[in-house]
PDB file of C-alpha atoms and ligand atoms in Angstrom:
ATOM      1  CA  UNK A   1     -31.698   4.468  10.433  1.00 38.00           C
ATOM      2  CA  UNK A   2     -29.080   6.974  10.959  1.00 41.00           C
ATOM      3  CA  UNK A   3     -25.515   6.572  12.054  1.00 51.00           C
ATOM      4  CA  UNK A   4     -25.130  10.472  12.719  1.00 52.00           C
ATOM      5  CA  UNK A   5     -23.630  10.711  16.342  1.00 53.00           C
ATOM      6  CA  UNK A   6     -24.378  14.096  18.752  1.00 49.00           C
ATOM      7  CA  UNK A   7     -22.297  17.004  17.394  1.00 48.00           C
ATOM      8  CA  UNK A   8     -20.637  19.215  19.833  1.00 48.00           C
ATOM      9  CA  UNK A   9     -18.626  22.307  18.893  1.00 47.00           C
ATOM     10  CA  UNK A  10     -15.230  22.325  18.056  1.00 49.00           C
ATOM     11  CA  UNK A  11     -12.466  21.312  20.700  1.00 49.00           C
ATOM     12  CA  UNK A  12     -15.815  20.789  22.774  1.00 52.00           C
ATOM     13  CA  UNK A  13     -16.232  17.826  24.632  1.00 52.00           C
ATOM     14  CA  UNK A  14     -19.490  17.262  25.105  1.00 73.00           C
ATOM     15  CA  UNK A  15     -19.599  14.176  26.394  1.00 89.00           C
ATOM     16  CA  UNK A  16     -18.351  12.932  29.927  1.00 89.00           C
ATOM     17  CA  UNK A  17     -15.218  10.383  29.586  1.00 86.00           C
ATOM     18  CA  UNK A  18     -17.578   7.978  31.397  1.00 88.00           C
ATOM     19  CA  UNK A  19     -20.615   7.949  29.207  1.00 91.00           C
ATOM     20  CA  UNK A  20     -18.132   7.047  26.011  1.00 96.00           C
ATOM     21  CA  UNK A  21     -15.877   4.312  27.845  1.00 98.00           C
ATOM     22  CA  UNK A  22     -17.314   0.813  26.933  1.00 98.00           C
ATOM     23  CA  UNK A  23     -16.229  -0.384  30.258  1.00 98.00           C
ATOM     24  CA  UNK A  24     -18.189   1.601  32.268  1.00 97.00           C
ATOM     25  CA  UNK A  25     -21.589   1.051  30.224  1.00 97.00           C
ATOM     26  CA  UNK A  26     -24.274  -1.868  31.240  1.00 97.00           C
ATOM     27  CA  UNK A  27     -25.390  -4.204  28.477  1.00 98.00           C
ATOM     28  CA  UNK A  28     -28.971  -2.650  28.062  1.00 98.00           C
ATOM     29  CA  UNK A  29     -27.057   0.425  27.662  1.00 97.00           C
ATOM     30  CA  UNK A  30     -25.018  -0.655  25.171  1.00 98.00           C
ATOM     31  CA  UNK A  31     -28.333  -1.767  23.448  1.00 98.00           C
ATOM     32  CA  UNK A  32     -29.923   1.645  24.182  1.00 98.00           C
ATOM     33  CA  UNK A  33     -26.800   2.887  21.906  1.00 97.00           C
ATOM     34  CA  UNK A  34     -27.359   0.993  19.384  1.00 97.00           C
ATOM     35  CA  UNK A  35     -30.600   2.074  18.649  1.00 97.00           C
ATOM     36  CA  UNK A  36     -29.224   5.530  17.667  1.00 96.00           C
ATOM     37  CA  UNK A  37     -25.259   4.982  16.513  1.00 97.00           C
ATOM     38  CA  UNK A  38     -23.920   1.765  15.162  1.00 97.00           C
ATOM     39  CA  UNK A  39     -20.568   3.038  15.643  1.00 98.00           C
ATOM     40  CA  UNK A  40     -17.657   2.124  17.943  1.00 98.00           C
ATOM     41  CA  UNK A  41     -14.219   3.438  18.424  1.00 98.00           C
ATOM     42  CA  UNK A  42     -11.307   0.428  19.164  1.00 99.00           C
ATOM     43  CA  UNK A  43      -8.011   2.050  20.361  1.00 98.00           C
ATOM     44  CA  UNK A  44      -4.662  -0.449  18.900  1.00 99.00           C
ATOM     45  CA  UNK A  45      -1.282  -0.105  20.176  1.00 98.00           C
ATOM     46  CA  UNK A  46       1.412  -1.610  21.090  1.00 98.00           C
ATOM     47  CA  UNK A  47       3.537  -2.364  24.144  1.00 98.00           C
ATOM     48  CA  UNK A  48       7.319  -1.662  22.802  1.00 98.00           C
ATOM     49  CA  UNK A  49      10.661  -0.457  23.263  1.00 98.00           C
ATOM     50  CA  UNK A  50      10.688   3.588  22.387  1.00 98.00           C
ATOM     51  CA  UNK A  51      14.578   4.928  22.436  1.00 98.00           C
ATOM     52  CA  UNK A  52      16.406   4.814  25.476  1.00 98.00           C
ATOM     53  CA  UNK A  53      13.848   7.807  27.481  1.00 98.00           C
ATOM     54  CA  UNK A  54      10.735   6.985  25.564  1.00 98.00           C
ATOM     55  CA  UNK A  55       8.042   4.652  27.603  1.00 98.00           C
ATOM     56  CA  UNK A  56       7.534   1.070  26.509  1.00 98.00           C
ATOM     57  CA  UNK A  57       3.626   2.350  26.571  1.00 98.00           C
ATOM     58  CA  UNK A  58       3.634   4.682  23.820  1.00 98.00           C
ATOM     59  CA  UNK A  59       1.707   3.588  21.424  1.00 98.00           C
ATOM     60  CA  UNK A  60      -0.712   2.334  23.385  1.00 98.00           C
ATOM     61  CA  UNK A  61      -1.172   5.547  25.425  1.00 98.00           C
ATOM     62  CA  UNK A  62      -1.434   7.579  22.500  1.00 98.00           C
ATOM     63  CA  UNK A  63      -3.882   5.283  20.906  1.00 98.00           C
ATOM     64  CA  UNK A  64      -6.092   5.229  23.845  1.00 98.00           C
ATOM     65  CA  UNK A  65      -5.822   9.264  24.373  1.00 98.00           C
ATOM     66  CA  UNK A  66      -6.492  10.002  21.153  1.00 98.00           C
ATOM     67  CA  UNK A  67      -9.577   7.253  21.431  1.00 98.00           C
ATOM     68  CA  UNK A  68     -10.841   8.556  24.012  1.00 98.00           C
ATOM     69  CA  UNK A  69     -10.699  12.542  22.823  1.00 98.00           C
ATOM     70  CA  UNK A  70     -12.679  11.153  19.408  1.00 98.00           C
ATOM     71  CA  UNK A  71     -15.023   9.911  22.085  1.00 98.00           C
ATOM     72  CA  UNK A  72     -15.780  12.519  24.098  1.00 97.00           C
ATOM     73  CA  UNK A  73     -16.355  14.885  21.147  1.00 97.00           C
ATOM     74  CA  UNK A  74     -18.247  12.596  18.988  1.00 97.00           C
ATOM     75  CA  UNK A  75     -20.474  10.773  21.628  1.00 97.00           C
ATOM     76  CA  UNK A  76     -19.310   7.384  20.088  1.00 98.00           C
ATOM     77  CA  UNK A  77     -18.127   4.274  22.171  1.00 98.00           C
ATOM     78  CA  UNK A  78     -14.915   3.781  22.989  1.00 98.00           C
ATOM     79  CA  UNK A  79     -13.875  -0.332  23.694  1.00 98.00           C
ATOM     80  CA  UNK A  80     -10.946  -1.029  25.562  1.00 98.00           C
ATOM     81  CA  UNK A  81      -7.331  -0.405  23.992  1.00 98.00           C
ATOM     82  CA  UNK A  82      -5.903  -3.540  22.892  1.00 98.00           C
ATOM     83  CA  UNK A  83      -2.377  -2.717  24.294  1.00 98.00           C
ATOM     84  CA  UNK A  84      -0.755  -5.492  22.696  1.00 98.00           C
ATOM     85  CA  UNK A  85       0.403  -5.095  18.935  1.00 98.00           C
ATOM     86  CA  UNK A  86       2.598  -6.684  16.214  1.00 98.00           C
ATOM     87  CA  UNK A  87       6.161  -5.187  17.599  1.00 98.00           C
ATOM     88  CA  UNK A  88       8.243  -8.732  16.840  1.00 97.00           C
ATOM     89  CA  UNK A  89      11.267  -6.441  14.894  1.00 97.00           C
ATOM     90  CA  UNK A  90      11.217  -4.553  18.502  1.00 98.00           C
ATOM     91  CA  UNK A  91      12.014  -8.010  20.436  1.00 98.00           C
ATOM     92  CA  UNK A  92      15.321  -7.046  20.871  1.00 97.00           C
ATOM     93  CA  UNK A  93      14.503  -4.636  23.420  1.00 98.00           C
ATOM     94  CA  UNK A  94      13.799  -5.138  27.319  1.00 98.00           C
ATOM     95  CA  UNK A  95      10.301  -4.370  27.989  1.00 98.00           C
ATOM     96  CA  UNK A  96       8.858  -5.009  24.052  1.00 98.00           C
ATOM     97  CA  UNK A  97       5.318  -7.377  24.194  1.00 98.00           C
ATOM     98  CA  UNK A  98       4.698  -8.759  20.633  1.00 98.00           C
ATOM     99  CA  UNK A  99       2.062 -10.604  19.246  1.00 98.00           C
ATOM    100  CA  UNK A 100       3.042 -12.589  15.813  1.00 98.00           C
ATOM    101  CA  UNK A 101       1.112 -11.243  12.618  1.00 98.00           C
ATOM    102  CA  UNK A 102      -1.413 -14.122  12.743  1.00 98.00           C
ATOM    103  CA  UNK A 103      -2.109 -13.740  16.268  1.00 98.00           C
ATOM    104  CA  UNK A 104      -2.806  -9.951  16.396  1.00 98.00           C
ATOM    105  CA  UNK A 105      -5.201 -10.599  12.909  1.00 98.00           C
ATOM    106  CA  UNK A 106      -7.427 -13.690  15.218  1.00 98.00           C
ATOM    107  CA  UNK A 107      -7.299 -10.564  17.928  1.00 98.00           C
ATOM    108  CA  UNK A 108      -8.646  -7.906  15.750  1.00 98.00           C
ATOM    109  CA  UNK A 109     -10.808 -10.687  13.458  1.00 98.00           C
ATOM    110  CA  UNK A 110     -12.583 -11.925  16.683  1.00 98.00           C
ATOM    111  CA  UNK A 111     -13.291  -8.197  18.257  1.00 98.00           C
ATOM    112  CA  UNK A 112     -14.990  -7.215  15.002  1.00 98.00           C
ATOM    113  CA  UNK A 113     -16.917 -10.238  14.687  1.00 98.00           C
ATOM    114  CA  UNK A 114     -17.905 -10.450  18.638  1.00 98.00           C
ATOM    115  CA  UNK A 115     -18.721  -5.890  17.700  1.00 98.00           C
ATOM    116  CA  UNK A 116     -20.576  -7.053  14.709  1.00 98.00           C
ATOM    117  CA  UNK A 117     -22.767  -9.525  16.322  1.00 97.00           C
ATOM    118  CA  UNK A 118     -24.420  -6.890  18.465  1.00 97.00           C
ATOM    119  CA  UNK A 119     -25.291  -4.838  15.696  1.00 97.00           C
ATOM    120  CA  UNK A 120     -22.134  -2.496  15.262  1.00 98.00           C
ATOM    121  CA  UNK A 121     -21.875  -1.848  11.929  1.00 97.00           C
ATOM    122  CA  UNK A 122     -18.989   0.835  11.853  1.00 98.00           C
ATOM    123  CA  UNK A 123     -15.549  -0.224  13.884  1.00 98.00           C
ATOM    124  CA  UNK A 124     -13.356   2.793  13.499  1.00 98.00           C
ATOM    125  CA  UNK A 125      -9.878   1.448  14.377  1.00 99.00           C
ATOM    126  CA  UNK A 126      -7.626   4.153  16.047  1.00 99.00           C
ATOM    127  CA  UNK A 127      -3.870   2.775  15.627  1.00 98.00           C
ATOM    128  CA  UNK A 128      -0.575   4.012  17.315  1.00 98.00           C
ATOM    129  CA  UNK A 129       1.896   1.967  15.358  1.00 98.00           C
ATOM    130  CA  UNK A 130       2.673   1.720  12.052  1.00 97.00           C
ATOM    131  CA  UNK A 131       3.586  -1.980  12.495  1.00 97.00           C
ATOM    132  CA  UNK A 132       0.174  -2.720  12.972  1.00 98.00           C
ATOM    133  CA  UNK A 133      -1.251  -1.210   9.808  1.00 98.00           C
ATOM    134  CA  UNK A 134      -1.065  -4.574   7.017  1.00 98.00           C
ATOM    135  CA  UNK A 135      -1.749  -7.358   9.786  1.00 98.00           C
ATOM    136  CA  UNK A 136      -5.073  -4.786  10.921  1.00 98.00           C
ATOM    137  CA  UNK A 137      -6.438  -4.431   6.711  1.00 98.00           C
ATOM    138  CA  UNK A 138      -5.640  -8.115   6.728  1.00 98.00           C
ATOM    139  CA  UNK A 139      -7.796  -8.829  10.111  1.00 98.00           C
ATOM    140  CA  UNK A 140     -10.715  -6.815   8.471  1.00 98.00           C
ATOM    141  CA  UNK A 141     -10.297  -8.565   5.325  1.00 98.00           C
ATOM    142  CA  UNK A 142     -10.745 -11.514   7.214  1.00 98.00           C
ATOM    143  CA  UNK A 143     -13.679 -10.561   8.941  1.00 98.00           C
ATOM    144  CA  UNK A 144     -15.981  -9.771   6.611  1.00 98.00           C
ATOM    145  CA  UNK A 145     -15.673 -12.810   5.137  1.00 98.00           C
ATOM    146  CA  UNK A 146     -16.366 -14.804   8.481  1.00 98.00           C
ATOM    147  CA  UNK A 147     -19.277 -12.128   9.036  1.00 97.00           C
ATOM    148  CA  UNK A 148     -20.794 -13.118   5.981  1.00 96.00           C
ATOM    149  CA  UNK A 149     -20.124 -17.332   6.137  1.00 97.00           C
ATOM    150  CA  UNK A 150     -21.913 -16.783  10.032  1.00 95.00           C
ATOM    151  CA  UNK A 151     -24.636 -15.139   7.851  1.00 94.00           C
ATOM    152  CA  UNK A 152     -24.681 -11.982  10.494  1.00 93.00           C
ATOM    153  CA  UNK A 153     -27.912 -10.529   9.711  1.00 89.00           C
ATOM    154  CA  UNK A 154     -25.753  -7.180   8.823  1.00 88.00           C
ATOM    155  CA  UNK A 155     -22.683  -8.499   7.215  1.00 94.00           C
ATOM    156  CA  UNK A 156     -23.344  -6.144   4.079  1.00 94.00           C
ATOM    157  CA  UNK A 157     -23.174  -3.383   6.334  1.00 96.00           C
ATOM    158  CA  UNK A 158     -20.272  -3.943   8.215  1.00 97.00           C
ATOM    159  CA  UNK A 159     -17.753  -1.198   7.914  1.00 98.00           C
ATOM    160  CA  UNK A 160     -14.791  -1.129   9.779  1.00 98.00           C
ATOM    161  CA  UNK A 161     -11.611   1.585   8.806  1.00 98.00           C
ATOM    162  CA  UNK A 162      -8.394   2.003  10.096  1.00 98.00           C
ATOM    163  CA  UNK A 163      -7.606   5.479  11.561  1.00 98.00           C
ATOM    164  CA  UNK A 164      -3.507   6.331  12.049  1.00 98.00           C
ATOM    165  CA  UNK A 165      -3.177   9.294  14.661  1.00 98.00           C
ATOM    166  CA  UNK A 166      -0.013   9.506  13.632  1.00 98.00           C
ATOM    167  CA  UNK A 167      -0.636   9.985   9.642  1.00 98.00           C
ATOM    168  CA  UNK A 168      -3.286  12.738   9.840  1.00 98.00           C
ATOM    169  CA  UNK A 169      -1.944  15.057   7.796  1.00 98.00           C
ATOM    170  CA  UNK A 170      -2.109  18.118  10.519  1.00 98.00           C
ATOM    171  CA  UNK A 171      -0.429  16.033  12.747  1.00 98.00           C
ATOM    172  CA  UNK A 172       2.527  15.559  10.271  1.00 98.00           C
ATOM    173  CA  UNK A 173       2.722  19.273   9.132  1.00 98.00           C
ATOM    174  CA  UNK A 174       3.259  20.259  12.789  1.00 98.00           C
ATOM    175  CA  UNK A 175       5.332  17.464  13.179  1.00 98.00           C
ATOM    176  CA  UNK A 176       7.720  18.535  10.223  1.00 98.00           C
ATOM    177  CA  UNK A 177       7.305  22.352  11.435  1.00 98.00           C
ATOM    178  CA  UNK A 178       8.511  21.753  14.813  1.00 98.00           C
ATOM    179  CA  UNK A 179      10.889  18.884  14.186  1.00 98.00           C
ATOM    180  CA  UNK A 180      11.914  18.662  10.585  1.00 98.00           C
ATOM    181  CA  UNK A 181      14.084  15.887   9.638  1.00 97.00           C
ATOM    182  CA  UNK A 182      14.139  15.158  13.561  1.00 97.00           C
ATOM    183  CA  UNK A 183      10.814  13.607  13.919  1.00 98.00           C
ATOM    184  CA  UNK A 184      12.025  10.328  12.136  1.00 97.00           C
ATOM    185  CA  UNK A 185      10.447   7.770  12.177  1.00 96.00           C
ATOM    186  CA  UNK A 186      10.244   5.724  15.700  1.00 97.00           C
ATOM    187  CA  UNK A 187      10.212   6.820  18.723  1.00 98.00           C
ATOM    188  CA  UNK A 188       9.401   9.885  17.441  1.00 98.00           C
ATOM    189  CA  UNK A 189       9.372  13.546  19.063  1.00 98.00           C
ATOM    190  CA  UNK A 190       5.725  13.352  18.315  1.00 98.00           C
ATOM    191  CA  UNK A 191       5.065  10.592  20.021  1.00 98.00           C
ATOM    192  CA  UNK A 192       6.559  11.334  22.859  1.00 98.00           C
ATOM    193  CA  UNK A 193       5.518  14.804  23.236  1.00 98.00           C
ATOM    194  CA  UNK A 194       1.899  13.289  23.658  1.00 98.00           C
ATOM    195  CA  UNK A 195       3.061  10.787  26.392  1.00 98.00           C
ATOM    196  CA  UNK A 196       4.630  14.034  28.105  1.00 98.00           C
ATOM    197  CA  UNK A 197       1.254  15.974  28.248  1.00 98.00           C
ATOM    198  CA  UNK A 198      -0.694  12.369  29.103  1.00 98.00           C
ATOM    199  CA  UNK A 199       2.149  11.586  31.820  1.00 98.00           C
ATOM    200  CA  UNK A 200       4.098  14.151  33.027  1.00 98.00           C
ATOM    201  CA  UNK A 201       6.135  11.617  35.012  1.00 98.00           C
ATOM    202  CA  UNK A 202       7.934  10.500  31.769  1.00 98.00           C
ATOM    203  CA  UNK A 203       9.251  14.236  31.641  1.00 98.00           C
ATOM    204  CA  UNK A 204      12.302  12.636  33.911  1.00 98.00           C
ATOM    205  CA  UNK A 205      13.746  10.605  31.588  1.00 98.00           C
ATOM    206  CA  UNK A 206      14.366  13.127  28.682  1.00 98.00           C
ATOM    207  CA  UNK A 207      17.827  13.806  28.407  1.00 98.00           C
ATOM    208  CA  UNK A 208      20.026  14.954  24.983  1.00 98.00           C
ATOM    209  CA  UNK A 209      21.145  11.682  22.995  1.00 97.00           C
ATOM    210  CA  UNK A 210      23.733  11.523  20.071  1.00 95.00           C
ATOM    211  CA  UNK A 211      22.418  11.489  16.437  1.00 94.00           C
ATOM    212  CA  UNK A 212      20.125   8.179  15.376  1.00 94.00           C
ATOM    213  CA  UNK A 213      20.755   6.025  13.420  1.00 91.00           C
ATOM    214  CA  UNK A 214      18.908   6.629   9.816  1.00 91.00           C
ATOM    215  CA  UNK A 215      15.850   4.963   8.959  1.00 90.00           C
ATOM    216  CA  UNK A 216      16.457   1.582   7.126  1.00 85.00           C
ATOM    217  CA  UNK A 217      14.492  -1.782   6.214  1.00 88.00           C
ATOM    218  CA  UNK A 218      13.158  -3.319   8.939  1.00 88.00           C
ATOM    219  CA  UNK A 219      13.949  -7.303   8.991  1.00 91.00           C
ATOM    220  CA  UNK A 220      13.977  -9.279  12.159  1.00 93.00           C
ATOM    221  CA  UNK A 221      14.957  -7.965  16.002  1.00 96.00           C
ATOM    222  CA  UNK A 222      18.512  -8.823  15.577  1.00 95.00           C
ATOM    223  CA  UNK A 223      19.122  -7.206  12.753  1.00 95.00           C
ATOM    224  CA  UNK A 224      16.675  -3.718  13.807  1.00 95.00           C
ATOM    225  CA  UNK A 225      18.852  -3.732  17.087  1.00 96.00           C
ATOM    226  CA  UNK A 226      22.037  -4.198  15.075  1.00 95.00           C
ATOM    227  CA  UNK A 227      21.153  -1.324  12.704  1.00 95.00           C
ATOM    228  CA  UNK A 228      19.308   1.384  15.383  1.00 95.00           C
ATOM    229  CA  UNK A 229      21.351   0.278  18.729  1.00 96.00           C
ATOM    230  CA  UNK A 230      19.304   2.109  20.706  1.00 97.00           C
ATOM    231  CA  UNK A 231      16.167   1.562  19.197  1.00 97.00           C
ATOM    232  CA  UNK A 232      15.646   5.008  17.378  1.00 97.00           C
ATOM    233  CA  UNK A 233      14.969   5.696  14.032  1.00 96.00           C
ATOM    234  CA  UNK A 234      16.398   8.794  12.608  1.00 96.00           C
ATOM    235  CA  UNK A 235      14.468  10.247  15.748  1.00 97.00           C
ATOM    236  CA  UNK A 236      15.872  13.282  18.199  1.00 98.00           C
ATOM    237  CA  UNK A 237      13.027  12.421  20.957  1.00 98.00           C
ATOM    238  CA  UNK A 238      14.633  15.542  23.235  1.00 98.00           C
ATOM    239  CA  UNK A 239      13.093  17.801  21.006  1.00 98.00           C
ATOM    240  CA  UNK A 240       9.664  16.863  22.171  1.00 98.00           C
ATOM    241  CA  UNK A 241       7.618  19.359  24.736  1.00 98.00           C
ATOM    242  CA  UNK A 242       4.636  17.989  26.617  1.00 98.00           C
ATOM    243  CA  UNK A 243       2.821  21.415  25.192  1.00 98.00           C
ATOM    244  CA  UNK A 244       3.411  20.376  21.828  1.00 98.00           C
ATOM    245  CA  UNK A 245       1.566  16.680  22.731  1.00 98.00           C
ATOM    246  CA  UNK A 246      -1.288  18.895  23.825  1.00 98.00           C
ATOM    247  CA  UNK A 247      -1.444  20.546  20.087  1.00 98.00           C
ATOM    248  CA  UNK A 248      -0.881  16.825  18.692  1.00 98.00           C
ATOM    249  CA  UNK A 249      -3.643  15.204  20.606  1.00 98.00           C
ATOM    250  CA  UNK A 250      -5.879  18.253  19.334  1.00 98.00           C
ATOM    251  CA  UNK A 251      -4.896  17.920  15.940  1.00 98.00           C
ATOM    252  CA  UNK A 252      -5.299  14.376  16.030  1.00 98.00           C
ATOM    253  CA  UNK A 253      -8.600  14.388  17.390  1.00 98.00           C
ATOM    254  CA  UNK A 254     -10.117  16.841  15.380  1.00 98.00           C
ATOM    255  CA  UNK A 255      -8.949  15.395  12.160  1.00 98.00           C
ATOM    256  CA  UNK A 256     -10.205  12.167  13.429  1.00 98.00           C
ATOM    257  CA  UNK A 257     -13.548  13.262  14.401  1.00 98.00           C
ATOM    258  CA  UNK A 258     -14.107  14.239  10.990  1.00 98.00           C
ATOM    259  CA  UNK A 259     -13.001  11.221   9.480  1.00 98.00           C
ATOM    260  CA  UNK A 260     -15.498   9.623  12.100  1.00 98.00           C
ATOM    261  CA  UNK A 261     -17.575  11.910  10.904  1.00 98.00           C
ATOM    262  CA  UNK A 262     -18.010  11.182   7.641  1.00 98.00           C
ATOM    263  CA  UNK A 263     -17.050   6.865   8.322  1.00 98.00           C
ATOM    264  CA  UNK A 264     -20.618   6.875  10.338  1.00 97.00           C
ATOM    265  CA  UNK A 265     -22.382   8.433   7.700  1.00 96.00           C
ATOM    266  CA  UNK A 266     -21.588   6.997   4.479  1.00 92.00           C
ATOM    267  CA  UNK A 267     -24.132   4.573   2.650  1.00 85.00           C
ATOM    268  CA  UNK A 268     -23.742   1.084   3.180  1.00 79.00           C
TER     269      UNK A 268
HETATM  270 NI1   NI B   1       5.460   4.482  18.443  1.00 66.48          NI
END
C-alpha cells in the first residue's frame, strides 16, 4: 500500500481546485481515493477580532488558502475549513466566535475519528492560529485513544500532524525580512498581507495606526483587551502588501507540501 500522492512540479498545480475539495467529491469517489492515498488535508481557523483594519476571517481564510494550495499541488483531499477556533482571550472584541478548549478538542476528536473510520490514515491539520495549537495535540491525543477503544481496524496506523502556515520557517524569514520587529505577533502584517492577495476588498480598510501595544501574557478577554486596546500585538498591520501574501501563500505551500510529503510517506 502506498500513501505517495501524484507529484507535480514545483509551484505547479496540477490538480483542478475541484478534484481536491471534499465537498465537491461523491462518496464512491471518496472510496476510489482511498484506494491510492490515505491522506486528507483539514484546514483550522478561527473566526476573531484582527486589529482595528484586519478581517474577523483571517485565520480562517488563510487556513483554507493555504489548504487548498497544498491540495492542488499534492492531489490530496481537502475537507471543509472548520472556521470556528479556540479565540475565548479575543471575546472582547465585536465580531470574535470562540469555541471553549473542550469544545474545539470534541470538534477536532470527532472529525478524526468520523476521517479514520473510512480508512484515512494520515489527517494533516493545516492551522491559522496559534491559539489552536495545545487544544488540537490534545484533540489528537484524544483520538487515538477512542480509535483504538472502537477497535478501528487501522487505529495503529492512524497518523494525524499539525501543520502551522504561519511557523514554516520560510514564511518567518520573509516575515522578519520584510517586517522585522513589526510583524508581532497578532494580527500580524503577514497575515494580513495574505487576506489582501485572497480579498482584495480588505485593501480599504488599511490605514496607518499608532505603535501596538507589546506582546504580553495572554489571560482572559478583559484583561487581553485591557493590555492590547485595539487588539494588536506588537503588530504594524499597514506594512502588509497583498504582493507580499502572494510570496507567503507560496512559501507556505511549498514548505507544506513537503512536510505532506514526507507525513504520507512515513512507516506506520
Ligand atoms: Ni491570526
Amino acid at each position: 500500500m502506498t500513501f505517495s500522492a501524484p507529484s507535480s512540479p514545483p509551484g505547479a498545480p496540477a490538480h483542478s481546485a475541484e478534484a481536491i475539495r471534499l465537498q465537491l467529491r461523491s462518496w464512491p469517489e471518496v472510496e476510489a481515493y482511498l484506494q491510492t492515498c490515505k491522506g486528507v488535508i483539514v484546514p483550522l481557523g478561527s473566526t476573531e477580532q484582527h486589529g482595528p483594519t484586519g478581517a474577523i476571517g483571517t485565520d480562517a481564510l488563510t487556513a483554507e488558502a493555504v489548504a487548498l494550495e497544498v491540495g492542488r499541488r499534492s492531489g490530496v483531499l481537502v475537507t471543509p475549513a472548520q472556521a470556528f477556533g479556540m479565540a475565548e482571550h479575543h471575546l472582547g472584541f465585536a465580531g470574535t466566535v470562540s469555541l471553549q478548549p473542550s469544545t474545539l478538542l470534541a470538534v477536532l476528536h470527532d472529525v478524526v475519528l468520523s476521517l479514520a473510520g473510512h480508512g484515512f490514515e494520515r489527517i494533516f491539520v493545516i492551522n491559522g492560529h496559534g491559539g489552536n495549537i495545545a487544544t488540537a495535540k490534545a484533540a489528537f491525543a484524544q483520538a487515538h485513544a477512542t480509535a483504538a477503544a472502537r477497535g478501528l481496524p487501522h487505529a495503529d496506523r492512524l497518523r494525524c500532524k499539525l501543520a502551522n502556515w504561519f511557523m514554516a520557517a520560510p514564511v518567518m524569514r520573509e516575515a522578519r525580512s520584510l517586517y522585522g520587529d513589526r510583524e508581532g505577533h497578532h494580527a500580524t502584517p503577514s497575515e494580513i498581507a495574505l487576506t489582501l492577495h485572497l480579498e482584495p476588498s480588505l485593501q480599504a480598510k488599511q490605514r496607518p495606526l499608532p505603535e501596538a501595544a507589546p506582546a504580553g501574557p495572554i489571560h482572559g478577554p478583559d484583561d487581553f483587551r485591557r493590555r492590547h486596546p485595539d487588539g494588536r500585538m506588537g503588530s504594524d498591520p499597514y506594512l502588509a502588501q497583498a504582493d507580499h501574501g502572494a510570496r507567503f501563500l507560496d512559501l507556505a505551500a511549498t514548505a507544506l507540501s513537503s512536510d505532506l510529503e514526507a507525513f504520507l510517506a512515513e512507516a506506520a
